[in-house]
Coordinates of C-alpha atoms in Angstrom, one line a residue:
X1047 CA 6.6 -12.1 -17.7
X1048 CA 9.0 -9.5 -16.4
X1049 CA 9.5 -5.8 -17.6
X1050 CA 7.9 -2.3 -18.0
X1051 CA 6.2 -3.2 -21.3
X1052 CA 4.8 -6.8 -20.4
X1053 CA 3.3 -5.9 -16.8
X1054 CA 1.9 -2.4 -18.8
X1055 CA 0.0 -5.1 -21.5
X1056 CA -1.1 -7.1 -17.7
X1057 CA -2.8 -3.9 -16.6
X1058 CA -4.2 -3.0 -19.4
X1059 CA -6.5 -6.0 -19.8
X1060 CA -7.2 -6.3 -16.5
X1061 CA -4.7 -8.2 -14.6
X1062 CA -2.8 -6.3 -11.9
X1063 CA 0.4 -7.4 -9.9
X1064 CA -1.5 -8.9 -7.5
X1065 CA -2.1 -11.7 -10.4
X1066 CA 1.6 -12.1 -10.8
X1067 CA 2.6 -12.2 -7.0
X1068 CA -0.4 -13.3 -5.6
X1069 CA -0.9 -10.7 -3.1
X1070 CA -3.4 -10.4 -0.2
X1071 CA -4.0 -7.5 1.6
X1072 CA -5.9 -7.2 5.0
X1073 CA -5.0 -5.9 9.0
X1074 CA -5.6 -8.8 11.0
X1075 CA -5.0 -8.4 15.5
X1076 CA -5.6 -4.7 15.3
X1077 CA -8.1 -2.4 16.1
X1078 CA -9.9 0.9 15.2
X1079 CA -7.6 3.8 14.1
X1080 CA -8.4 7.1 16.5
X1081 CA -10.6 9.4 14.7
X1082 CA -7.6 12.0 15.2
X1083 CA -5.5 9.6 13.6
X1084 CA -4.2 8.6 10.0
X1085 CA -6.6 11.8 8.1
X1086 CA -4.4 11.2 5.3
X1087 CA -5.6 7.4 4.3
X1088 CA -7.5 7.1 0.9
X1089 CA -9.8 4.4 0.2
X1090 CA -9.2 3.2 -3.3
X1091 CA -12.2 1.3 -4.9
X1092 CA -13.5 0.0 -8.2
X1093 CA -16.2 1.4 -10.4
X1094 CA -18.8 -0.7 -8.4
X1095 CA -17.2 1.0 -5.3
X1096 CA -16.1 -2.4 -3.5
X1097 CA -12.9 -2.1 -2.3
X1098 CA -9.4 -3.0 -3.9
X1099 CA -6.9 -0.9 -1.9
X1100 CA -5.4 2.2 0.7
X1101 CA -3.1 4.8 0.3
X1102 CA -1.7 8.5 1.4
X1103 CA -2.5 11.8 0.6
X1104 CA 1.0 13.5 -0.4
X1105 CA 1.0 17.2 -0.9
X1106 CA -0.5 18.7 -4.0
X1107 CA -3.3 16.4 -3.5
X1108 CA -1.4 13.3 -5.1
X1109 CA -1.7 9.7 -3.5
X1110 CA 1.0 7.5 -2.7
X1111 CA -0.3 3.4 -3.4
X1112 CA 1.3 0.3 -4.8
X1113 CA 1.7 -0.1 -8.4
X1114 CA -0.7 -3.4 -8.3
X1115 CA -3.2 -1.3 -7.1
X1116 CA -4.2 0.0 -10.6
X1117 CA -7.1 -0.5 -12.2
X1118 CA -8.9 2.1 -14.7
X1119 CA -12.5 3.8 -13.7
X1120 CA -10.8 3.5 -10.3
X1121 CA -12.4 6.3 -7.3
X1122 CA -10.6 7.8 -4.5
X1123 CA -12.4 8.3 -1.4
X1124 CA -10.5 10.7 1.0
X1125 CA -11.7 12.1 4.0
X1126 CA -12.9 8.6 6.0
X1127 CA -12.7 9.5 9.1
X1128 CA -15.6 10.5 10.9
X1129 CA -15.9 14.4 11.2
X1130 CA -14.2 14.4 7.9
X1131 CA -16.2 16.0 5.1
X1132 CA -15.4 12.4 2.7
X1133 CA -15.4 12.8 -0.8
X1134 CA -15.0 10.2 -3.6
X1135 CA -13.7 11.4 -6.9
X1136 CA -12.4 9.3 -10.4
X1137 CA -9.0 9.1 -11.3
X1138 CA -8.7 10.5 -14.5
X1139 CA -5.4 11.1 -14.6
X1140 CA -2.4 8.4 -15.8
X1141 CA -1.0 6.6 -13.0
X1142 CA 2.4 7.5 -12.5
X1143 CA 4.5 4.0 -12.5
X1144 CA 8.4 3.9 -11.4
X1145 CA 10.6 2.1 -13.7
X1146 CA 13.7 1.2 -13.4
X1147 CA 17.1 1.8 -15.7
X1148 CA 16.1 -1.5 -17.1
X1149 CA 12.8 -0.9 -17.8
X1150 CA 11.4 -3.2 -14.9
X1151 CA 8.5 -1.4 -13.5
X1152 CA 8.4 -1.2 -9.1
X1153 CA 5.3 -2.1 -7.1
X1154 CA 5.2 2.0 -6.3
X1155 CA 2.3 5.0 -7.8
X1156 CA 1.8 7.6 -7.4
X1157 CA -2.0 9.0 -8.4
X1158 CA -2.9 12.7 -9.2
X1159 CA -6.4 13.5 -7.5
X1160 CA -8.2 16.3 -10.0
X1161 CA -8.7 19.5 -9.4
X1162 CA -11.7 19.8 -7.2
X1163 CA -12.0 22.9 -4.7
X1164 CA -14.1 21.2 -2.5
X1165 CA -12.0 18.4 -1.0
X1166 CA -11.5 18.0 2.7
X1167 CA -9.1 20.1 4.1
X1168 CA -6.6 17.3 4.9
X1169 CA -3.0 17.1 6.7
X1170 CA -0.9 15.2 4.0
X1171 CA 1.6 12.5 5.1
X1172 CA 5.4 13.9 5.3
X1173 CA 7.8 12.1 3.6
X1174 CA 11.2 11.3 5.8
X1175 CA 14.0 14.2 5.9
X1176 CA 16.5 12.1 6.6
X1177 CA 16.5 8.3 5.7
X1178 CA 20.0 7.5 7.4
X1179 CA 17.2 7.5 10.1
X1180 CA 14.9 4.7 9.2
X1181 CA 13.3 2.5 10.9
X1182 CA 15.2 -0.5 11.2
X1183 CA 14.6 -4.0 12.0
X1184 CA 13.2 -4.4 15.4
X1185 CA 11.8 -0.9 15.2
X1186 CA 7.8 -0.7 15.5
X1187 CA 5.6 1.3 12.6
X1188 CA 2.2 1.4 12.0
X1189 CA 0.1 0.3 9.1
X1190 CA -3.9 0.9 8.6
X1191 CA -6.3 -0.5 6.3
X1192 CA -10.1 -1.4 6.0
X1193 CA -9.8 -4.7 5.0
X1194 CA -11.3 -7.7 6.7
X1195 CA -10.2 -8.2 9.9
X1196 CA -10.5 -11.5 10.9
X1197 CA -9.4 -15.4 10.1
X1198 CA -12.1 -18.3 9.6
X1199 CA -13.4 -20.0 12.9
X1200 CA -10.5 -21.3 14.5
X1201 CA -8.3 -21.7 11.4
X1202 CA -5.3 -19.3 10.1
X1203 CA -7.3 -19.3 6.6
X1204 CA -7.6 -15.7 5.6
X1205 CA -11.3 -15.1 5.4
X1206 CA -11.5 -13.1 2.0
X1207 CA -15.2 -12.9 2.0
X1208 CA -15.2 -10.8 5.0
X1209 CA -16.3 -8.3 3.4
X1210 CA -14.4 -4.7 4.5
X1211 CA -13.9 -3.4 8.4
X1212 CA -16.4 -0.6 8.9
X1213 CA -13.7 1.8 10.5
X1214 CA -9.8 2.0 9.4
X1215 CA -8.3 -0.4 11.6
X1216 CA -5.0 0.1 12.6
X1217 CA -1.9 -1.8 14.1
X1218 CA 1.9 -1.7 15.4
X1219 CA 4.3 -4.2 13.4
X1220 CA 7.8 -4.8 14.0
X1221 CA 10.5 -4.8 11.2
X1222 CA 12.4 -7.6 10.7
X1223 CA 15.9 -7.9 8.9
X1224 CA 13.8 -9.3 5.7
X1225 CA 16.5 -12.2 4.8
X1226 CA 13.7 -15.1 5.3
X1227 CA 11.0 -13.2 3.1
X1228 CA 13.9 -12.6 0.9
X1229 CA 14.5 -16.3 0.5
X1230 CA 10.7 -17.3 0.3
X1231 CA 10.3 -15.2 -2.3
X1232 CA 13.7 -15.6 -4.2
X1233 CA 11.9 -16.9 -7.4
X1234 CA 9.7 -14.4 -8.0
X1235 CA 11.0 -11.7 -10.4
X1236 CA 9.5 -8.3 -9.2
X1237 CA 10.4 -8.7 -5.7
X1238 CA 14.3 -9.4 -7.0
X1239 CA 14.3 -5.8 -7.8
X1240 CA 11.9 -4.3 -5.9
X1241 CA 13.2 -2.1 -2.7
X1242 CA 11.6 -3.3 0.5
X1243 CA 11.3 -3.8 3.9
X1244 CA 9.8 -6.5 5.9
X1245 CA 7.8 -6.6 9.0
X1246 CA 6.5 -10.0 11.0
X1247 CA 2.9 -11.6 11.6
X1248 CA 3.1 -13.2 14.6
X1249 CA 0.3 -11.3 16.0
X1250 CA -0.6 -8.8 12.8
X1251 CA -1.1 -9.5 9.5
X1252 CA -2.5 -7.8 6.4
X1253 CA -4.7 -8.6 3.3
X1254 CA -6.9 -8.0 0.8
X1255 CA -7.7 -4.1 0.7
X1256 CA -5.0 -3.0 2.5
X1257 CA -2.5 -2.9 0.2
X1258 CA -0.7 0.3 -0.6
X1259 CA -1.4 1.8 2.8
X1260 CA 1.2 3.9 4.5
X1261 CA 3.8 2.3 6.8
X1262 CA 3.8 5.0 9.3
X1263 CA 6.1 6.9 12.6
X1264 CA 4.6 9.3 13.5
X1265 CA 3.1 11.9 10.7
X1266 CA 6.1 10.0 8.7
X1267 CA 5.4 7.8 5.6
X1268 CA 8.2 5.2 5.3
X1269 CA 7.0 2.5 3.6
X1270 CA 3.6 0.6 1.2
X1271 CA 2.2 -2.1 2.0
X1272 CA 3.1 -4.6 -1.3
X1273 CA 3.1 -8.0 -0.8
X1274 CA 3.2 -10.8 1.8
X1275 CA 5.0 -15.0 1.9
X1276 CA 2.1 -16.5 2.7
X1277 CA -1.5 -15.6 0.8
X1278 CA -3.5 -18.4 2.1
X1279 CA -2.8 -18.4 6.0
X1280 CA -2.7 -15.3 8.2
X1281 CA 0.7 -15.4 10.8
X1282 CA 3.1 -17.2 8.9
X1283 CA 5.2 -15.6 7.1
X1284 CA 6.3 -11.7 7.0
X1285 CA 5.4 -9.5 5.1
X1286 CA 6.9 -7.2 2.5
X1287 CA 6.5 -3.0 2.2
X1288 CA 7.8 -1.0 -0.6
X1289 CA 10.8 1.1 0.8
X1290 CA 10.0 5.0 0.0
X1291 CA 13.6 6.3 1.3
X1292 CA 14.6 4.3 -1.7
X1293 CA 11.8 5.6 -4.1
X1294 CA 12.3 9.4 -2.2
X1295 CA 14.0 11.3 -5.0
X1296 CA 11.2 10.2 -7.7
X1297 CA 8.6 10.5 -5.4
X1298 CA 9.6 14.4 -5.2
X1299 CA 10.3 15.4 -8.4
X1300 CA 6.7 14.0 -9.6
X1301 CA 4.3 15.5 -7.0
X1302 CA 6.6 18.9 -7.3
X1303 CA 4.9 19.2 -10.8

């Protein structure tokens, strides 16, 4: 299936881009975020309130997430750091999807939180000023998440019955140069045209819940988390985070509003 108008008839009965790429989403060889750390991460969970996926507070209380993330009767839950007044509120408003010139829609949302007075007072993410200055491969980042955090036994099978980590746990990755994710993933038709970087999993690796969480320097959001090679085994293969400098310009003009 490819195209805005297919994937939007896929989300509206229930079947998110996680169906079509197979995505897992988890930090795995990290640890607990510091409580002065990473304010701006939003849980994102389903009308039962389990968990599907992360995200960042931008300015104008919208949250940056990945596209697959969607699901309606979906809650945000901001403030989950301790000492943080937390608060969990329904999205009621559309989810803002970017499409392309060819109607190809990117694994990218942004979510509009309503207008509630009493939300923590939270430091938002900033987007970067100047992306000639991205990270790069080799460069470290940081991504956070609260999903399960470990393997089974001895094994590199992802444990996906973990259940979720009890703090945000976060962890350093470094970039790579992307060309063998590139080549794993060369028949799947959304990541042809998605923008994105790559980061390894030698000794970090992500899954289920994590997704759409901020790929961080500093205060700085520079990439979310989207997809990985390898969704049965943890350390194999890198994985794949949408690329905001390339998304920067639509991300601006739809939280200015």
């Amino acid at each position: 299936m490819g195209g805005l108008t297919s994937l939007l008839l896929l989300l509206c009965v229930g079947v998110t881009l996680s169906s079509v790429l197979n995505l897992q989403k988890r930090i795995i060889g990290g640890g607990n975020c510091p409580d002065n750390q990473r304010k701006y991460h939003v849980k994102l969970i389903n009308e039962v309130d389990l968990l599907e996926c992360g995200g960042s507070l931008l300015k104008n209380n919208w949250i940056l997430t990945a596209a697959h993330c969607w699901m309606w009767g979906m809650k945000a839950v901001v403030g989950v750091h301790p000492g943080t007044n937390k608060k969990t509120v329904v999205i009621t408003a559309p989810p803002v999807m970017h499409g392309d010139d060819q109607n190809r829609i990117h694994d990218i949302m942004l979510l509009k939180l309503p207008p509630l007075d009493n939300l923590p007072k939270i430091t938002p993410v900033d987007l970067p000023a100047d992306c000639t200055k991205k990270p790069k491969p080799e460069d470290t980042v940081q991504v956070a998440g609260f999903g399960v955090t470990k393997t089974k036994g001895t094994t590199k099978e992802r444990d996906l019955e973990g259940g979720e980590a009890k703090k945000l746990q976060c962890a350093d990755i470094k970039l790579t140069d992307c060309t063998k994710l590139k080549n794993i993933m060369s028949t799947d038709e959304l990541t042809s045209y998605n923008h994105f970087l790559c980061g390894e999993t030698s000794k970090v690796d992500l899954s289920q819940g994590d997704s759409g969480g901020g790929v961080m320097v500093g205060n700085t959001i520079y990439g979310v988390f989207s997809f990985m090679g390898d969704a049965e085994e943890a350390h194999t293969e890198d994985v794949g985070f949408m690329d905001v400098c390339e998304y920067k310009k639509w991300i601006e003009a739809t939280v200015a509003k």
